[in-house]
């Protein structure tokens, strides 16, 4: 108890020490940095919809506005912003800090599922992610191979690497840029189409109607059972 003994024997010294503590405390309080907007991560949900070949105006009216009208009724929305460009619609929904991001994502998916019938048939289904799609990526990785073709390398990355990177703690999303996918191109004869009074849309509808693979039932006997299918998907 030497501190109390010194304070009793030397009250002036104890008073000076207390005064210094008060002065230094006031100086420290005045110099403490105060942030008006603390660095917090609010729940953010992004909805991305691809509409290949459509202009920004068409994407705005046919996709962005339709989805915004559906999403705007979700509970806890703080702000809703969108951008429409050629072939793609991006909608960013920011929720209040008290809103659970998983519950918010489920509510957004539920609202979007009700609007799928109102979207164009050529548009891809909307993708909902629990992050801002406009945020800058943290890490870029490039792959090359002297044995695999670009098509095979893209397939390997899609099958083996994307899921593994997505499972890492802290990874929000994994994107493949510049990947190669199998595709077939058709060159049409304009004169032949005009002679038959056909358009490119007619050819497209015919291809969509024929390029299908549907179950055709099954055959059963006392010993065997066969599953039937119609293999009509195009390979050449």
PDB file of C-alpha atoms in Angstrom:
ATOM      1  CA  UNK A   1       0.000   0.000   0.000  1.00  0.00           C
ATOM      2  CA  UNK A   2       2.952   2.286  -0.639  1.00  0.00           C
ATOM      3  CA  UNK A   3       0.931   4.445  -3.076  1.00  0.00           C
ATOM      4  CA  UNK A   4      -1.665   5.314  -0.462  1.00  0.00           C
ATOM      5  CA  UNK A   5       1.045   5.933   2.154  1.00  0.00           C
ATOM      6  CA  UNK A   6       2.884   8.376  -0.129  1.00  0.00           C
ATOM      7  CA  UNK A   7      -0.393  10.144  -0.945  1.00  0.00           C
ATOM      8  CA  UNK A   8      -1.122  10.615   2.767  1.00  0.00           C
ATOM      9  CA  UNK A   9       2.373  11.826   3.612  1.00  0.00           C
ATOM     10  CA  UNK A  10       2.689  14.022   0.483  1.00  0.00           C
ATOM     11  CA  UNK A  11      -0.746  15.294  -0.517  1.00  0.00           C
ATOM     12  CA  UNK A  12       0.702  17.925  -2.874  1.00  0.00           C
ATOM     13  CA  UNK A  13       2.504  15.230  -4.899  1.00  0.00           C
ATOM     14  CA  UNK A  14      -0.693  13.160  -5.103  1.00  0.00           C
ATOM     15  CA  UNK A  15      -2.653  16.191  -6.278  1.00  0.00           C
ATOM     16  CA  UNK A  16      -0.093  16.996  -8.984  1.00  0.00           C
ATOM     17  CA  UNK A  17      -0.116  13.385 -10.243  1.00  0.00           C
ATOM     18  CA  UNK A  18      -3.921  13.386 -10.428  1.00  0.00           C
ATOM     19  CA  UNK A  19      -3.908  16.698 -12.268  1.00  0.00           C
ATOM     20  CA  UNK A  20      -1.397  15.366 -14.789  1.00  0.00           C
ATOM     21  CA  UNK A  21      -3.533  12.270 -15.363  1.00  0.00           C
ATOM     22  CA  UNK A  22      -6.574  14.456 -16.019  1.00  0.00           C
ATOM     23  CA  UNK A  23      -4.659  16.717 -18.420  1.00  0.00           C
ATOM     24  CA  UNK A  24      -3.176  13.816 -20.404  1.00  0.00           C
ATOM     25  CA  UNK A  25      -6.580  12.147 -20.488  1.00  0.00           C
ATOM     26  CA  UNK A  26      -8.207  15.268 -21.953  1.00  0.00           C
ATOM     27  CA  UNK A  27      -5.437  15.611 -24.549  1.00  0.00           C
ATOM     28  CA  UNK A  28      -5.819  11.971 -25.571  1.00  0.00           C
ATOM     29  CA  UNK A  29      -9.595  12.343 -25.811  1.00  0.00           C
ATOM     30  CA  UNK A  30      -9.311  15.366 -28.097  1.00  0.00           C
ATOM     31  CA  UNK A  31      -6.850  13.577 -30.387  1.00  0.00           C
ATOM     32  CA  UNK A  32      -8.789  10.336 -30.733  1.00  0.00           C
ATOM     33  CA  UNK A  33      -9.874   9.842 -34.360  1.00  0.00           C
ATOM     34  CA  UNK A  34     -13.636   9.653 -34.825  1.00  0.00           C
ATOM     35  CA  UNK A  35     -15.085   8.304 -38.088  1.00  0.00           C
ATOM     36  CA  UNK A  36     -18.472   9.545 -39.140  1.00  0.00           C
ATOM     37  CA  UNK A  37     -18.912   6.506 -41.400  1.00  0.00           C
ATOM     38  CA  UNK A  38     -17.285   3.417 -39.833  1.00  0.00           C
ATOM     39  CA  UNK A  39     -15.853   0.759 -42.109  1.00  0.00           C
ATOM     40  CA  UNK A  40     -18.616  -1.849 -42.031  1.00  0.00           C
ATOM     41  CA  UNK A  41     -19.714  -4.414 -44.587  1.00  0.00           C
ATOM     42  CA  UNK A  42     -23.469  -4.149 -45.144  1.00  0.00           C
ATOM     43  CA  UNK A  43     -25.336  -7.126 -46.629  1.00  0.00           C
ATOM     44  CA  UNK A  44     -25.213  -6.737 -50.412  1.00  0.00           C
ATOM     45  CA  UNK A  45     -27.009  -8.949 -52.929  1.00  0.00           C
ATOM     46  CA  UNK A  46     -26.279  -8.760 -56.655  1.00  0.00           C
ATOM     47  CA  UNK A  47     -28.498 -10.038 -59.436  1.00  0.00           C
ATOM     48  CA  UNK A  48     -26.897 -10.539 -62.851  1.00  0.00           C
ATOM     49  CA  UNK A  49     -28.856 -11.449 -65.972  1.00  0.00           C
ATOM     50  CA  UNK A  50     -27.352 -12.020 -69.415  1.00  0.00           C
ATOM     51  CA  UNK A  51     -29.385 -11.285 -72.548  1.00  0.00           C
ATOM     52  CA  UNK A  52     -27.044 -11.883 -75.521  1.00  0.00           C
ATOM     53  CA  UNK A  53     -27.574  -9.622 -78.500  1.00  0.00           C
ATOM     54  CA  UNK A  54     -29.919  -7.170 -76.776  1.00  0.00           C
ATOM     55  CA  UNK A  55     -29.206  -3.453 -76.618  1.00  0.00           C
ATOM     56  CA  UNK A  56     -28.973  -1.545 -73.350  1.00  0.00           C
ATOM     57  CA  UNK A  57     -32.430  -0.024 -73.855  1.00  0.00           C
ATOM     58  CA  UNK A  58     -34.024  -3.433 -74.376  1.00  0.00           C
ATOM     59  CA  UNK A  59     -32.225  -4.860 -71.350  1.00  0.00           C
ATOM     60  CA  UNK A  60     -33.458  -1.915 -69.264  1.00  0.00           C
ATOM     61  CA  UNK A  61     -37.137  -2.332 -70.195  1.00  0.00           C
ATOM     62  CA  UNK A  62     -37.381  -6.113 -70.556  1.00  0.00           C
ATOM     63  CA  UNK A  63     -35.204  -7.288 -67.664  1.00  0.00           C
ATOM     64  CA  UNK A  64     -33.955  -4.609 -65.274  1.00  0.00           C
ATOM     65  CA  UNK A  65     -37.265  -2.861 -64.671  1.00  0.00           C
ATOM     66  CA  UNK A  66     -39.137  -6.160 -64.367  1.00  0.00           C
ATOM     67  CA  UNK A  67     -36.759  -7.499 -61.728  1.00  0.00           C
ATOM     68  CA  UNK A  68     -36.558  -4.185 -59.869  1.00  0.00           C
ATOM     69  CA  UNK A  69     -40.341  -4.104 -59.481  1.00  0.00           C
ATOM     70  CA  UNK A  70     -40.242  -7.574 -57.961  1.00  0.00           C
ATOM     71  CA  UNK A  71     -37.246  -7.047 -55.694  1.00  0.00           C
ATOM     72  CA  UNK A  72     -38.316  -3.639 -54.357  1.00  0.00           C
ATOM     73  CA  UNK A  73     -40.822  -5.237 -51.987  1.00  0.00           C
ATOM     74  CA  UNK A  74     -38.254  -7.285 -50.055  1.00  0.00           C
ATOM     75  CA  UNK A  75     -38.002  -6.368 -46.362  1.00  0.00           C
ATOM     76  CA  UNK A  76     -34.991  -4.414 -45.112  1.00  0.00           C
ATOM     77  CA  UNK A  77     -33.783  -2.826 -48.358  1.00  0.00           C
ATOM     78  CA  UNK A  78     -31.609   0.237 -47.782  1.00  0.00           C
ATOM     79  CA  UNK A  79     -30.799   1.084 -51.391  1.00  0.00           C
ATOM     80  CA  UNK A  80     -31.341  -0.443 -54.818  1.00  0.00           C
ATOM     81  CA  UNK A  81     -29.213   0.451 -57.827  1.00  0.00           C
ATOM     82  CA  UNK A  82     -28.998  -1.030 -61.296  1.00  0.00           C
ATOM     83  CA  UNK A  83     -27.067  -0.745 -64.530  1.00  0.00           C
ATOM     84  CA  UNK A  84     -28.041  -1.958 -67.977  1.00  0.00           C
ATOM     85  CA  UNK A  85     -25.609  -2.385 -70.817  1.00  0.00           C
ATOM     86  CA  UNK A  86     -25.575  -4.349 -74.036  1.00  0.00           C
ATOM     87  CA  UNK A  87     -26.339  -7.948 -73.228  1.00  0.00           C
ATOM     88  CA  UNK A  88     -26.237  -7.695 -69.412  1.00  0.00           C
ATOM     89  CA  UNK A  89     -28.284  -6.379 -66.503  1.00  0.00           C
ATOM     90  CA  UNK A  90     -26.798  -5.791 -63.036  1.00  0.00           C
ATOM     91  CA  UNK A  91     -28.923  -5.043 -59.970  1.00  0.00           C
ATOM     92  CA  UNK A  92     -27.289  -4.334 -56.602  1.00  0.00           C
ATOM     93  CA  UNK A  93     -29.445  -4.463 -53.477  1.00  0.00           C
ATOM     94  CA  UNK A  94     -28.025  -3.167 -50.187  1.00  0.00           C
ATOM     95  CA  UNK A  95     -29.819  -4.151 -46.984  1.00  0.00           C
ATOM     96  CA  UNK A  96     -29.730  -2.734 -43.481  1.00  0.00           C
ATOM     97  CA  UNK A  97     -27.103  -4.028 -41.069  1.00  0.00           C
ATOM     98  CA  UNK A  98     -29.724  -5.856 -39.020  1.00  0.00           C
ATOM     99  CA  UNK A  99     -30.759  -7.962 -42.017  1.00  0.00           C
ATOM    100  CA  UNK A 100     -29.276 -11.440 -42.325  1.00  0.00           C
ATOM    101  CA  UNK A 101     -27.550 -11.788 -45.696  1.00  0.00           C
ATOM    102  CA  UNK A 102     -28.621 -15.431 -46.161  1.00  0.00           C
ATOM    103  CA  UNK A 103     -32.257 -14.628 -45.451  1.00  0.00           C
ATOM    104  CA  UNK A 104     -32.080 -11.612 -47.749  1.00  0.00           C
ATOM    105  CA  UNK A 105     -30.630 -13.722 -50.568  1.00  0.00           C
ATOM    106  CA  UNK A 106     -33.421 -16.282 -50.158  1.00  0.00           C
ATOM    107  CA  UNK A 107     -36.059 -13.556 -50.294  1.00  0.00           C
ATOM    108  CA  UNK A 108     -34.508 -12.109 -53.449  1.00  0.00           C
ATOM    109  CA  UNK A 109     -34.387 -15.546 -55.101  1.00  0.00           C
ATOM    110  CA  UNK A 110     -38.027 -16.107 -54.211  1.00  0.00           C
ATOM    111  CA  UNK A 111     -39.082 -12.811 -55.786  1.00  0.00           C
ATOM    112  CA  UNK A 112     -37.014 -13.470 -58.907  1.00  0.00           C
ATOM    113  CA  UNK A 113     -38.498 -16.946 -59.374  1.00  0.00           C
ATOM    114  CA  UNK A 114     -41.921 -15.331 -59.652  1.00  0.00           C
ATOM    115  CA  UNK A 115     -40.706 -13.037 -62.431  1.00  0.00           C
ATOM    116  CA  UNK A 116     -39.095 -15.691 -64.661  1.00  0.00           C
ATOM    117  CA  UNK A 117     -42.214 -15.994 -66.822  1.00  0.00           C
ATOM    118  CA  UNK A 118     -42.082 -12.254 -67.528  1.00  0.00           C
ATOM    119  CA  UNK A 119     -38.504 -12.337 -68.856  1.00  0.00           C
ATOM    120  CA  UNK A 120     -37.634 -12.926 -72.533  1.00  0.00           C
ATOM    121  CA  UNK A 121     -37.117 -16.544 -73.543  1.00  0.00           C
ATOM    122  CA  UNK A 122     -33.666 -15.773 -74.977  1.00  0.00           C
ATOM    123  CA  UNK A 123     -32.401 -14.355 -71.663  1.00  0.00           C
ATOM    124  CA  UNK A 124     -30.394 -16.536 -69.315  1.00  0.00           C
ATOM    125  CA  UNK A 125     -31.778 -17.184 -65.811  1.00  0.00           C
ATOM    126  CA  UNK A 126     -30.760 -14.472 -63.305  1.00  0.00           C
ATOM    127  CA  UNK A 127     -27.812 -15.258 -61.048  1.00  0.00           C
ATOM    128  CA  UNK A 128     -28.033 -14.165 -57.400  1.00  0.00           C
ATOM    129  CA  UNK A 129     -24.797 -13.719 -55.450  1.00  0.00           C
ATOM    130  CA  UNK A 130     -24.082 -12.437 -51.957  1.00  0.00           C
ATOM    131  CA  UNK A 131     -21.562  -9.833 -53.100  1.00  0.00           C
ATOM    132  CA  UNK A 132     -21.281  -6.747 -55.247  1.00  0.00           C
ATOM    133  CA  UNK A 133     -20.582  -7.801 -58.829  1.00  0.00           C
ATOM    134  CA  UNK A 134     -18.998  -4.411 -59.535  1.00  0.00           C
ATOM    135  CA  UNK A 135     -16.410  -4.853 -56.783  1.00  0.00           C
ATOM    136  CA  UNK A 136     -12.814  -5.240 -57.908  1.00  0.00           C
ATOM    137  CA  UNK A 137     -11.414  -8.786 -57.856  1.00  0.00           C
ATOM    138  CA  UNK A 138      -8.778  -9.559 -55.270  1.00  0.00           C
ATOM    139  CA  UNK A 139      -6.804 -12.191 -57.172  1.00  0.00           C
ATOM    140  CA  UNK A 140      -6.344 -13.020 -60.846  1.00  0.00           C
ATOM    141  CA  UNK A 141      -4.832 -16.367 -61.835  1.00  0.00           C
ATOM    142  CA  UNK A 142      -3.799 -17.302 -65.375  1.00  0.00           C
ATOM    143  CA  UNK A 143      -3.398 -20.852 -66.662  1.00  0.00           C
ATOM    144  CA  UNK A 144      -1.472 -22.164 -69.626  1.00  0.00           C
ATOM    145  CA  UNK A 145      -0.584 -25.619 -70.871  1.00  0.00           C
ATOM    146  CA  UNK A 146       1.682 -27.106 -73.522  1.00  0.00           C
ATOM    147  CA  UNK A 147      -0.421 -30.269 -73.783  1.00  0.00           C
ATOM    148  CA  UNK A 148      -4.040 -29.070 -73.492  1.00  0.00           C
ATOM    149  CA  UNK A 149      -5.862 -26.989 -76.048  1.00  0.00           C
ATOM    150  CA  UNK A 150      -7.646 -23.787 -74.884  1.00  0.00           C
ATOM    151  CA  UNK A 151     -10.946 -25.691 -74.998  1.00  0.00           C
ATOM    152  CA  UNK A 152      -9.578 -28.548 -72.875  1.00  0.00           C
ATOM    153  CA  UNK A 153      -7.911 -26.130 -70.456  1.00  0.00           C
ATOM    154  CA  UNK A 154     -11.183 -24.234 -69.964  1.00  0.00           C
ATOM    155  CA  UNK A 155     -13.010 -27.498 -69.324  1.00  0.00           C
ATOM    156  CA  UNK A 156     -10.369 -28.585 -66.785  1.00  0.00           C
ATOM    157  CA  UNK A 157     -10.564 -25.287 -64.906  1.00  0.00           C
ATOM    158  CA  UNK A 158     -14.361 -25.384 -64.862  1.00  0.00           C
ATOM    159  CA  UNK A 159     -14.549 -28.983 -63.640  1.00  0.00           C
ATOM    160  CA  UNK A 160     -11.675 -29.129 -61.158  1.00  0.00           C
ATOM    161  CA  UNK A 161     -10.622 -25.658 -59.998  1.00  0.00           C
ATOM    162  CA  UNK A 162     -13.741 -23.497 -59.690  1.00  0.00           C
ATOM    163  CA  UNK A 163     -15.391 -25.644 -57.004  1.00  0.00           C
ATOM    164  CA  UNK A 164     -12.178 -25.978 -55.009  1.00  0.00           C
ATOM    165  CA  UNK A 165     -11.514 -22.251 -54.985  1.00  0.00           C
ATOM    166  CA  UNK A 166     -15.157 -21.536 -54.121  1.00  0.00           C
ATOM    167  CA  UNK A 167     -14.894 -23.749 -51.026  1.00  0.00           C
ATOM    168  CA  UNK A 168     -12.034 -21.680 -49.563  1.00  0.00           C
ATOM    169  CA  UNK A 169     -13.098 -19.617 -46.566  1.00  0.00           C
ATOM    170  CA  UNK A 170     -13.473 -15.956 -47.497  1.00  0.00           C
ATOM    171  CA  UNK A 171     -13.914 -16.505 -51.248  1.00  0.00           C
ATOM    172  CA  UNK A 172     -17.094 -14.819 -52.456  1.00  0.00           C
ATOM    173  CA  UNK A 173     -17.149 -15.867 -56.090  1.00  0.00           C
ATOM    174  CA  UNK A 174     -14.930 -17.417 -58.735  1.00  0.00           C
ATOM    175  CA  UNK A 175     -15.176 -16.283 -62.346  1.00  0.00           C
ATOM    176  CA  UNK A 176     -13.678 -17.713 -65.510  1.00  0.00           C
ATOM    177  CA  UNK A 177     -12.680 -15.073 -68.015  1.00  0.00           C
ATOM    178  CA  UNK A 178     -11.669 -15.898 -71.549  1.00  0.00           C
ATOM    179  CA  UNK A 179     -12.830 -19.490 -71.343  1.00  0.00           C
ATOM    180  CA  UNK A 180     -13.533 -21.463 -74.487  1.00  0.00           C
ATOM    181  CA  UNK A 181     -16.745 -23.459 -74.846  1.00  0.00           C
ATOM    182  CA  UNK A 182     -17.870 -25.854 -77.582  1.00  0.00           C
ATOM    183  CA  UNK A 183     -20.026 -24.134 -80.184  1.00  0.00           C
ATOM    184  CA  UNK A 184     -21.327 -24.689 -83.688  1.00  0.00           C
ATOM    185  CA  UNK A 185     -21.853 -21.978 -86.291  1.00  0.00           C
ATOM    186  CA  UNK A 186     -24.197 -22.061 -89.240  1.00  0.00           C
ATOM    187  CA  UNK A 187     -23.657 -20.017 -92.392  1.00  0.00           C
ATOM    188  CA  UNK A 188     -26.963 -19.359 -94.142  1.00  0.00           C
ATOM    189  CA  UNK A 189     -27.536 -18.822 -97.844  1.00  0.00           C
ATOM    190  CA  UNK A 190     -29.544 -15.616 -98.209  1.00  0.00           C
ATOM    191  CA  UNK A 191     -30.707 -16.457-101.698  1.00  0.00           C
ATOM    192  CA  UNK A 192     -31.910 -19.894-100.677  1.00  0.00           C
ATOM    193  CA  UNK A 193     -33.771 -18.409 -97.696  1.00  0.00           C
ATOM    194  CA  UNK A 194     -35.415 -15.769 -99.868  1.00  0.00           C
ATOM    195  CA  UNK A 195     -36.462 -18.384-102.442  1.00  0.00           C
ATOM    196  CA  UNK A 196     -38.222 -20.370 -99.718  1.00  0.00           C
ATOM    197  CA  UNK A 197     -39.593 -17.257 -98.021  1.00  0.00           C
ATOM    198  CA  UNK A 198     -37.769 -18.053 -94.802  1.00  0.00           C
ATOM    199  CA  UNK A 199     -36.010 -15.843 -92.263  1.00  0.00           C
ATOM    200  CA  UNK A 200     -33.212 -16.415 -89.803  1.00  0.00           C
ATOM    201  CA  UNK A 201     -35.792 -16.625 -87.017  1.00  0.00           C
ATOM    202  CA  UNK A 202     -37.486 -19.528 -88.828  1.00  0.00           C
ATOM    203  CA  UNK A 203     -34.214 -21.415 -88.993  1.00  0.00           C
ATOM    204  CA  UNK A 204     -33.543 -20.693 -85.318  1.00  0.00           C
ATOM    205  CA  UNK A 205     -36.969 -21.964 -84.275  1.00  0.00           C
ATOM    206  CA  UNK A 206     -36.487 -25.128 -86.332  1.00  0.00           C
ATOM    207  CA  UNK A 207     -33.129 -25.780 -84.684  1.00  0.00           C
ATOM    208  CA  UNK A 208     -34.544 -25.212 -81.207  1.00  0.00           C
ATOM    209  CA  UNK A 209     -37.441 -27.556 -81.917  1.00  0.00           C
ATOM    210  CA  UNK A 210     -35.238 -30.355 -83.256  1.00  0.00           C
ATOM    211  CA  UNK A 211     -32.244 -30.072 -80.919  1.00  0.00           C
ATOM    212  CA  UNK A 212     -33.929 -31.827 -77.986  1.00  0.00           C
ATOM    213  CA  UNK A 213     -33.440 -35.013 -76.008  1.00  0.00           C
ATOM    214  CA  UNK A 214     -36.522 -36.250 -74.200  1.00  0.00           C
ATOM    215  CA  UNK A 215     -37.412 -39.416 -72.309  1.00  0.00           C
ATOM    216  CA  UNK A 216     -39.514 -41.834 -74.343  1.00  0.00           C
ATOM    217  CA  UNK A 217     -40.636 -44.127 -71.545  1.00  0.00           C
ATOM    218  CA  UNK A 218     -39.457 -47.621 -70.768  1.00  0.00           C
ATOM    219  CA  UNK A 219     -39.988 -51.250 -71.715  1.00  0.00           C
ATOM    220  CA  UNK A 220     -40.560 -53.825 -69.041  1.00  0.00           C
ATOM    221  CA  UNK A 221     -40.551 -57.578 -69.151  1.00  0.00           C
ATOM    222  CA  UNK A 222     -40.400 -60.298 -66.573  1.00  0.00           C
ATOM    223  CA  UNK A 223     -36.594 -60.219 -66.520  1.00  0.00           C
ATOM    224  CA  UNK A 224     -35.448 -56.939 -68.016  1.00  0.00           C
ATOM    225  CA  UNK A 225     -36.266 -53.268 -68.063  1.00  0.00           C
ATOM    226  CA  UNK A 226     -35.123 -50.807 -70.733  1.00  0.00           C
ATOM    227  CA  UNK A 227     -35.172 -47.031 -70.585  1.00  0.00           C
ATOM    228  CA  UNK A 228     -35.932 -45.370 -73.901  1.00  0.00           C
ATOM    229  CA  UNK A 229     -34.808 -41.933 -74.991  1.00  0.00           C
ATOM    230  CA  UNK A 230     -34.801 -39.880 -78.160  1.00  0.00           C
ATOM    231  CA  UNK A 231     -31.267 -38.808 -78.998  1.00  0.00           C
ATOM    232  CA  UNK A 232     -31.923 -35.743 -81.144  1.00  0.00           C
ATOM    233  CA  UNK A 233     -29.220 -33.375 -79.930  1.00  0.00           C
ATOM    234  CA  UNK A 234     -26.994 -32.006 -82.697  1.00  0.00           C
ATOM    235  CA  UNK A 235     -23.355 -33.077 -82.802  1.00  0.00           C
ATOM    236  CA  UNK A 236     -22.397 -31.814 -86.262  1.00  0.00           C
TER     237      UNK A 236
END
